[in-house]
PDB file of C-alpha atoms and ligand atoms in Angstrom:
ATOM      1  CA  UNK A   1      79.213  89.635 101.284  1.00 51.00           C
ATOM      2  CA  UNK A   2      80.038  91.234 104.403  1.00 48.00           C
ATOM      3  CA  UNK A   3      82.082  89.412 106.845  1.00 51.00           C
ATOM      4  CA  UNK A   4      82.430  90.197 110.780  1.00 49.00           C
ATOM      5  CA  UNK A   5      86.197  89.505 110.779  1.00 46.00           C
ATOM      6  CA  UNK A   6      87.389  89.036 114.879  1.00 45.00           C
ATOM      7  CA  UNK A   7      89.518  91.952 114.769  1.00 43.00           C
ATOM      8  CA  UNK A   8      92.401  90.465 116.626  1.00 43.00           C
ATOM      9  CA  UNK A   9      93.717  93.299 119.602  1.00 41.00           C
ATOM     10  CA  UNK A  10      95.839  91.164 121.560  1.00 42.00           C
ATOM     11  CA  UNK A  11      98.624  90.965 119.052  1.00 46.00           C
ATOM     12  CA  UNK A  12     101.777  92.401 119.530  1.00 43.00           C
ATOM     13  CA  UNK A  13     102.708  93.955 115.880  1.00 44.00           C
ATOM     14  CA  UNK A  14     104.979  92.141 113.927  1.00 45.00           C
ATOM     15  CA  UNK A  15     107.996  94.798 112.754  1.00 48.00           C
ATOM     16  CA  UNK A  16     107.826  96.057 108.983  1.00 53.00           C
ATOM     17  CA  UNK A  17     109.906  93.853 106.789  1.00 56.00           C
ATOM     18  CA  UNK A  18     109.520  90.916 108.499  1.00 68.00           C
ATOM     19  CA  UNK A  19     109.759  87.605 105.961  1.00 87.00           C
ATOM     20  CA  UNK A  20     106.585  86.157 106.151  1.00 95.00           C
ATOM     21  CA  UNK A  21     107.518  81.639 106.632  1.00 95.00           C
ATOM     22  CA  UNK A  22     107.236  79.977 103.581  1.00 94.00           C
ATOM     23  CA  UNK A  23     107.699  76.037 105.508  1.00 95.00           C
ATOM     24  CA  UNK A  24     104.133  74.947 104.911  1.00 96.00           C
ATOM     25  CA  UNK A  25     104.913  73.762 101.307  1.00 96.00           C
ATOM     26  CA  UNK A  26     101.788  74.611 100.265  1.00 98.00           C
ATOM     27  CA  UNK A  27     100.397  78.515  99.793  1.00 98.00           C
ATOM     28  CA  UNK A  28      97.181  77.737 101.761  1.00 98.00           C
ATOM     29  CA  UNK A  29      99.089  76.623 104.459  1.00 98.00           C
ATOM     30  CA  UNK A  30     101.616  78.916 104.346  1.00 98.00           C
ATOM     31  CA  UNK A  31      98.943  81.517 104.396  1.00 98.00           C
ATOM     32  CA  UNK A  32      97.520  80.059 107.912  1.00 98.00           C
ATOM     33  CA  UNK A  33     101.102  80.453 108.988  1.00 98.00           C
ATOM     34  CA  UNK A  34     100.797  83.826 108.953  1.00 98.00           C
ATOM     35  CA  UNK A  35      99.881  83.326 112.366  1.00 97.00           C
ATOM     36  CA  UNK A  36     102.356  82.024 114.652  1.00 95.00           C
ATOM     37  CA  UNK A  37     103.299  81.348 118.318  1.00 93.00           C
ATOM     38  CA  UNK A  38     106.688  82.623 119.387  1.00 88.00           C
ATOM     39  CA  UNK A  39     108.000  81.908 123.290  1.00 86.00           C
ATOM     40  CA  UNK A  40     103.654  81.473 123.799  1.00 89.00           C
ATOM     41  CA  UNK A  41     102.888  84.466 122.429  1.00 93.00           C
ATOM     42  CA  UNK A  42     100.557  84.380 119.084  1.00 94.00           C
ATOM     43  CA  UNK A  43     101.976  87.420 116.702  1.00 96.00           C
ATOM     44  CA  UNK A  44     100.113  88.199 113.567  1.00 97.00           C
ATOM     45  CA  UNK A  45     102.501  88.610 110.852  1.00 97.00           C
ATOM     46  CA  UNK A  46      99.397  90.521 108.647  1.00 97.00           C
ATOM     47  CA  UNK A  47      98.706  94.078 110.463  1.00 97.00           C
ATOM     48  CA  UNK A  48      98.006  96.278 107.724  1.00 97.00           C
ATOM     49  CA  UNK A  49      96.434  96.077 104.360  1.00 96.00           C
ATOM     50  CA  UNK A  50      99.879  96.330 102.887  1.00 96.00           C
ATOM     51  CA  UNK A  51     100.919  93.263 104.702  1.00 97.00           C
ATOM     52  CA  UNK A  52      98.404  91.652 102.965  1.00 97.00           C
ATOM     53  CA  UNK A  53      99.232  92.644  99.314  1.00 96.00           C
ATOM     54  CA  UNK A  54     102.919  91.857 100.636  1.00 97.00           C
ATOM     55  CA  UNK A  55     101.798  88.496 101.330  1.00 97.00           C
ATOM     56  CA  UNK A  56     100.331  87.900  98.140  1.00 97.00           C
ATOM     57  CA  UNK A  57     103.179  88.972  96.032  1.00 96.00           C
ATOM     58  CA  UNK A  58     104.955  87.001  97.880  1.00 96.00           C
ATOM     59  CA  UNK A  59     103.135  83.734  97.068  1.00 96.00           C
ATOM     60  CA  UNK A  60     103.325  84.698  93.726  1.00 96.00           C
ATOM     61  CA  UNK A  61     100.213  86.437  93.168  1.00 96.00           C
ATOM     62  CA  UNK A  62     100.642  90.061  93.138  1.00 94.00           C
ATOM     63  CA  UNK A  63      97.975  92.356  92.717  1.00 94.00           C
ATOM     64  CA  UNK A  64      97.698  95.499  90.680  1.00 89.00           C
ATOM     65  CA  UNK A  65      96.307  98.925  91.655  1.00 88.00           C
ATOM     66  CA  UNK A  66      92.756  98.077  93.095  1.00 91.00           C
ATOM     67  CA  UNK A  67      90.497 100.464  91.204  1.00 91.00           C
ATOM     68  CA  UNK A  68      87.307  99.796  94.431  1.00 92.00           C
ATOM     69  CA  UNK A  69      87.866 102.405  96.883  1.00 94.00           C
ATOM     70  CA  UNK A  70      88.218 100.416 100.607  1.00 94.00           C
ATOM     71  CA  UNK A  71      88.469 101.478 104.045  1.00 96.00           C
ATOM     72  CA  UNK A  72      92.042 101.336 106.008  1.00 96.00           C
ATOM     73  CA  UNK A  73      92.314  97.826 107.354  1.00 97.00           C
ATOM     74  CA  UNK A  74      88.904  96.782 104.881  1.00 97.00           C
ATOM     75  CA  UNK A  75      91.208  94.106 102.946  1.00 97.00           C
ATOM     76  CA  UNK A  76      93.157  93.247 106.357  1.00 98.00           C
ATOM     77  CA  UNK A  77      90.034  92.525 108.363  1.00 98.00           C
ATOM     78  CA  UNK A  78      88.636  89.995 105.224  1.00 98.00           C
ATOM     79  CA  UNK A  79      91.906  88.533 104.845  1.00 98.00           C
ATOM     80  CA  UNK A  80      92.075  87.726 108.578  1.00 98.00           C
ATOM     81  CA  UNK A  81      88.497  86.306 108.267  1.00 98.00           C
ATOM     82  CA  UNK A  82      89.526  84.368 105.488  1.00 98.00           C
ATOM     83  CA  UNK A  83      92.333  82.773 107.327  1.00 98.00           C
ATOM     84  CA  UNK A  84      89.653  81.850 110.242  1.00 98.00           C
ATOM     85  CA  UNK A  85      87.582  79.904 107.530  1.00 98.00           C
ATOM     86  CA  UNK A  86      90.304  78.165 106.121  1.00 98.00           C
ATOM     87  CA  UNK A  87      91.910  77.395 109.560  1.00 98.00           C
ATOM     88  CA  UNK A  88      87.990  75.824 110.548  1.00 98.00           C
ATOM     89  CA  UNK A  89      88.162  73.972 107.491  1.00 98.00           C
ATOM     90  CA  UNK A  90      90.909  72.463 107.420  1.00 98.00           C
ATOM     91  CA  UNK A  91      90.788  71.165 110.934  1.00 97.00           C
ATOM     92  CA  UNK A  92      87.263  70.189 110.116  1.00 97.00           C
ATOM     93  CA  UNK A  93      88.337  68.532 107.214  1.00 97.00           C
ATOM     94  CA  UNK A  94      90.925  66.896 109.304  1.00 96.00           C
ATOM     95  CA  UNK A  95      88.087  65.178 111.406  1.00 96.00           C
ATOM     96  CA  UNK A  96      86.057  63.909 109.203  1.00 96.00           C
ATOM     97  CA  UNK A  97      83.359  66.703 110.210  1.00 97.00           C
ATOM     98  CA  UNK A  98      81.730  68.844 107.588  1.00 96.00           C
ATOM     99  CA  UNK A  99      82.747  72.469 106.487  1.00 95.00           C
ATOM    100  CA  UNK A 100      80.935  75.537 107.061  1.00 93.00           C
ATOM    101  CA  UNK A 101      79.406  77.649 104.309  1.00 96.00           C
ATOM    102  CA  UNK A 102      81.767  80.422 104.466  1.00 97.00           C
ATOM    103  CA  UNK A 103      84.234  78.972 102.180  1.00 97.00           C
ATOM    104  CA  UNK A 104      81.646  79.363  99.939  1.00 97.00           C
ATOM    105  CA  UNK A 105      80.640  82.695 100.274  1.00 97.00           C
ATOM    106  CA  UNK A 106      84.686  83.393  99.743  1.00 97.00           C
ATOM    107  CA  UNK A 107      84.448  81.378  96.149  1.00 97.00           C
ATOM    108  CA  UNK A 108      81.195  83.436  95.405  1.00 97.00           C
ATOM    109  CA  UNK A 109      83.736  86.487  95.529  1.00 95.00           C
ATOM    110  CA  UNK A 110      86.389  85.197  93.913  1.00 95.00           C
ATOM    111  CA  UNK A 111      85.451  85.719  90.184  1.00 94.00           C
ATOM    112  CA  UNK A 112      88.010  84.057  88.248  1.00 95.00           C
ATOM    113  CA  UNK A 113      87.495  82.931  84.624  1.00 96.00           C
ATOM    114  CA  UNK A 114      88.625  80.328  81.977  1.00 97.00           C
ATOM    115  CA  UNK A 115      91.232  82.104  79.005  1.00 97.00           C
ATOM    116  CA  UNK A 116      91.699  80.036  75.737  1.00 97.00           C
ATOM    117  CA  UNK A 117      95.215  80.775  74.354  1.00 96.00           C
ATOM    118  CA  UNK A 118      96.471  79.789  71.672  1.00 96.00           C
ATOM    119  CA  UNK A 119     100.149  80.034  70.906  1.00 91.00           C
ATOM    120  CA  UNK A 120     102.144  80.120  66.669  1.00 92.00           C
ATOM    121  CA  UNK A 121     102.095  76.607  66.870  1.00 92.00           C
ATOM    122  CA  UNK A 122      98.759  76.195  66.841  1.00 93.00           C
ATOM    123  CA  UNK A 123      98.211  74.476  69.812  1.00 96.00           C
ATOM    124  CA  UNK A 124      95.579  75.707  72.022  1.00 97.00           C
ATOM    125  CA  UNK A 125      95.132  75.954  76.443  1.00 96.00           C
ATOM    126  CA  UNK A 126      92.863  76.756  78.927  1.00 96.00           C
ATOM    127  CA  UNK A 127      94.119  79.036  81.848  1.00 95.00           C
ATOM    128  CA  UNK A 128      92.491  80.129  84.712  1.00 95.00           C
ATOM    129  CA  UNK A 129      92.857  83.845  84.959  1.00 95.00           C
ATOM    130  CA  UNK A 130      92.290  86.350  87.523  1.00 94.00           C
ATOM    131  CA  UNK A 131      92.057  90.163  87.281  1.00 92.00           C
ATOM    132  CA  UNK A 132      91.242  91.121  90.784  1.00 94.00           C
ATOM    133  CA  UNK A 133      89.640  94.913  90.631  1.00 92.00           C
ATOM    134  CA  UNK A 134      87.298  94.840  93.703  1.00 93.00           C
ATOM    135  CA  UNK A 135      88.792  94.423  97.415  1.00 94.00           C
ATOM    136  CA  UNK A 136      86.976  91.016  97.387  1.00 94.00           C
ATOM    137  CA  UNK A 137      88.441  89.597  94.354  1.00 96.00           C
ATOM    138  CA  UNK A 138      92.080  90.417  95.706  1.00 97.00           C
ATOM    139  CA  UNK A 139      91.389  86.801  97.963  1.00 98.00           C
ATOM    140  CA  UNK A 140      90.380  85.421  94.944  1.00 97.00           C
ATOM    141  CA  UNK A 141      93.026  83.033  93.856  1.00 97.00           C
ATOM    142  CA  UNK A 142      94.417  82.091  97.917  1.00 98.00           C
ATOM    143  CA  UNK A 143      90.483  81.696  98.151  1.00 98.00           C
ATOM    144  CA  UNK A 144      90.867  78.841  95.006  1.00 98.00           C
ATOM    145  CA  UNK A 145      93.687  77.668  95.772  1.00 98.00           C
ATOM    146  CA  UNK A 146      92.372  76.929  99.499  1.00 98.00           C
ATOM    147  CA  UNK A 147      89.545  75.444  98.073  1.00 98.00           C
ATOM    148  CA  UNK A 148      91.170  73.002  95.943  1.00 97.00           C
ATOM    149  CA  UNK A 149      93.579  71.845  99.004  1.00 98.00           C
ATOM    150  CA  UNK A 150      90.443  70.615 100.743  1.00 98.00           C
ATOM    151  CA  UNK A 151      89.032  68.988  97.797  1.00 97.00           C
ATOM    152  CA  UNK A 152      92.067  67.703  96.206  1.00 97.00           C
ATOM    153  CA  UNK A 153      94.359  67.839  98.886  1.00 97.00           C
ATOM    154  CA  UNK A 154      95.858  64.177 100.453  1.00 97.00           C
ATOM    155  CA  UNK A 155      93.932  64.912 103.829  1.00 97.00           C
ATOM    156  CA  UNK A 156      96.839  62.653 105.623  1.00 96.00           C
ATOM    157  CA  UNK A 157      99.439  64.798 104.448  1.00 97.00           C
ATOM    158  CA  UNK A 158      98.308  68.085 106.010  1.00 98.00           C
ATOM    159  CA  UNK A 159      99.693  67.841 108.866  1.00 98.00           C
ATOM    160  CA  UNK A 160      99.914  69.933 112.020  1.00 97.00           C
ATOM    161  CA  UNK A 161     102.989  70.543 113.627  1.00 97.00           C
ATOM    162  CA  UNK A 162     103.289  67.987 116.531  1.00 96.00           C
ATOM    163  CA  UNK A 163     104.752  70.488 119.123  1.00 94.00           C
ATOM    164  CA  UNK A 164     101.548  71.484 121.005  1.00 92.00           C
ATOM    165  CA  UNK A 165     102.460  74.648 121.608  1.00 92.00           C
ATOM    166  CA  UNK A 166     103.179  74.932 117.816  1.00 95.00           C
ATOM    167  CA  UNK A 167     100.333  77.032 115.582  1.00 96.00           C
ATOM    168  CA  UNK A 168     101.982  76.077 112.191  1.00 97.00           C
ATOM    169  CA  UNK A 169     100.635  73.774 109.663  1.00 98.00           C
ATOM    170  CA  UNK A 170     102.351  71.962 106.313  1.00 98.00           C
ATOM    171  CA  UNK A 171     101.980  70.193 103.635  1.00 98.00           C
ATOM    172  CA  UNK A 172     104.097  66.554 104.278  1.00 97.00           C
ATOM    173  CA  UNK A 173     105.987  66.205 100.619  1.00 96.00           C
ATOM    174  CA  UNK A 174     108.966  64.015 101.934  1.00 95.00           C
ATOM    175  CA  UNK A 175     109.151  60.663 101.410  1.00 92.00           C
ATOM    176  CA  UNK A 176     107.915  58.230 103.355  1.00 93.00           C
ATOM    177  CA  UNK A 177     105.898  60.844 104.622  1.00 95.00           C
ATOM    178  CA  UNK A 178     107.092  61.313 108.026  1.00 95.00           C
ATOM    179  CA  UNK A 179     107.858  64.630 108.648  1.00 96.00           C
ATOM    180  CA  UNK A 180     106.371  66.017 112.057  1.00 96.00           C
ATOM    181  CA  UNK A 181     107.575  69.394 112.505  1.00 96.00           C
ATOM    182  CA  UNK A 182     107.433  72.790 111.181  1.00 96.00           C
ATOM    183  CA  UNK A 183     111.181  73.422 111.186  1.00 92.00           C
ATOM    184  CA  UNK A 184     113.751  70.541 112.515  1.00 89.00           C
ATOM    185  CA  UNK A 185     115.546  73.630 113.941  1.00 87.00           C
ATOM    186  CA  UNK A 186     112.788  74.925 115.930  1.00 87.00           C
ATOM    187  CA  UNK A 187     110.199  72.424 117.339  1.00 92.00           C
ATOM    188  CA  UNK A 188     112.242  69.359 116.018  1.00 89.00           C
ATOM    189  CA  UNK A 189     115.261  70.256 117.825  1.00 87.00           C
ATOM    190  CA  UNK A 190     112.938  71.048 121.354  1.00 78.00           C
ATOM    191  CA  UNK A 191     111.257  68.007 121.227  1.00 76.00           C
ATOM    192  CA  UNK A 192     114.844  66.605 120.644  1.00 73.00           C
ATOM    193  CA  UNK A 193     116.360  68.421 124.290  1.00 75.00           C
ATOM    194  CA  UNK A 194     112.948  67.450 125.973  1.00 72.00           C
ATOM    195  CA  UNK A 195     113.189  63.758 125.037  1.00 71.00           C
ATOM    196  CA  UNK A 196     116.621  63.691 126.377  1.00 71.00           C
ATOM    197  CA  UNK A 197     115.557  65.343 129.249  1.00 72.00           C
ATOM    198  CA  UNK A 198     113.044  62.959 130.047  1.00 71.00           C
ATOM    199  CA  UNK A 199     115.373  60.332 129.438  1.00 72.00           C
ATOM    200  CA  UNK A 200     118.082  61.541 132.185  1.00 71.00           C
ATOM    201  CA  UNK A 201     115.213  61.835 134.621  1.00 72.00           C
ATOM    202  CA  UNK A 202     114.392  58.468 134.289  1.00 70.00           C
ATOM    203  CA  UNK A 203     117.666  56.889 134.114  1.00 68.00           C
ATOM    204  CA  UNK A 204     120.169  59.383 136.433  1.00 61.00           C
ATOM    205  CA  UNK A 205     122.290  56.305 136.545  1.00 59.00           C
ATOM    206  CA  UNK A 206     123.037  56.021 133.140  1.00 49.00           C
ATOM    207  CA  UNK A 207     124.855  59.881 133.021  1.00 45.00           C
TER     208      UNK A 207
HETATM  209 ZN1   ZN B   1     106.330  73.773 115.044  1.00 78.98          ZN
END
């Protein structure tokens, strides 16, 4: 499969070492968040390949020495397309409208198998395994693990952040289900000073 990633330009570059937000409670999600809006500019926390394979050890899934030979920015440009595609469908997903293909062409690559293991004790498990050796296998798992969220996934509780000028997306696991920002101490706390704004505007008397 060869994918036309958009090669984003626009981007300022996010500095080397920056943490990469881990808020969405979910890895798919927090893999969309890789993407975020700060004072309305979008920065793209993935620049490099490295950033990538950063981001991946991160979640948990590191990835050994690649043996497939890739072109600078090859793994970048597929993980960037692979964030498009899961962006589409979850929002799809979202409104009841079908997904497109791509997905699948992104499981095609993915290549994982079933391991039986069997411990001492005799007792026996199946475990999904997955050796990534090509540059397309390296999405692999995030490419599962996406696709599972939109099957398996409570639709309701993947919610968007409710600040509109707010790119970040997570997986609601409070209880009762209610939460409606990213961060309480980012968009939380702004919608906080704007509803009190409002507020004094409408009732100067009351200060
Ligand atoms: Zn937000």
């Amino acid at each position: 499969m060869k994918l036309k990633g958009p090669v984003v330009t626009k981007k300022t570059v996010e500095p080397a070492g920056q943490k990469f937000l881990t808020l969405g409670d979910h890895p798919t999600l927090d893999f969309l968040n890789t993407e975020v809006r700060i004072n309305g500019e979008l920065i793209d926390f993935l620049q490099t390949d490295d950033d990538v394979l950063r981001w991946l050890a991160h979640a948990g899934w590191p990835v050994g020495k690649i043996a497939e030979k890739y072109q600078q920015e090859e793994l970048l440009e597929l993980a960037r397309a692979l964030r498009l595609t899961i962006r589409g469908a979850v929002e799809n997903r979202k409104a009841g409208k079908p997904i497109s293909d791509t997905m699948n062409l992104f499981l095609y690559d993915a290549h994982s198998h079933l391991k039986l293991i069997s411990d001492n004790k005799g007792s026996l498990r199946l475990e999904r395994q997955w050796n990534p050796t090509t540059l397309k296998e390296v999405l692999g798992r995030l490419t599962e693990s996406a696709a599972e969220l939109l099957v398996d996934g409570d639709l309701s509780m993947i919610k968007h952040c409710e600040n509109p000028e707010c790119v970040l997306w997570f997986y609601d696991r409070t209880r009762p289900h209610r939460r409606r920002w990213c961060s309480m101490a980012t968009c939380g706390t702004r919608n906080k000073v704007a509803a009190f704004r409002h507020r004094e505007q409408d009732n100067p008397q009351e200060r």
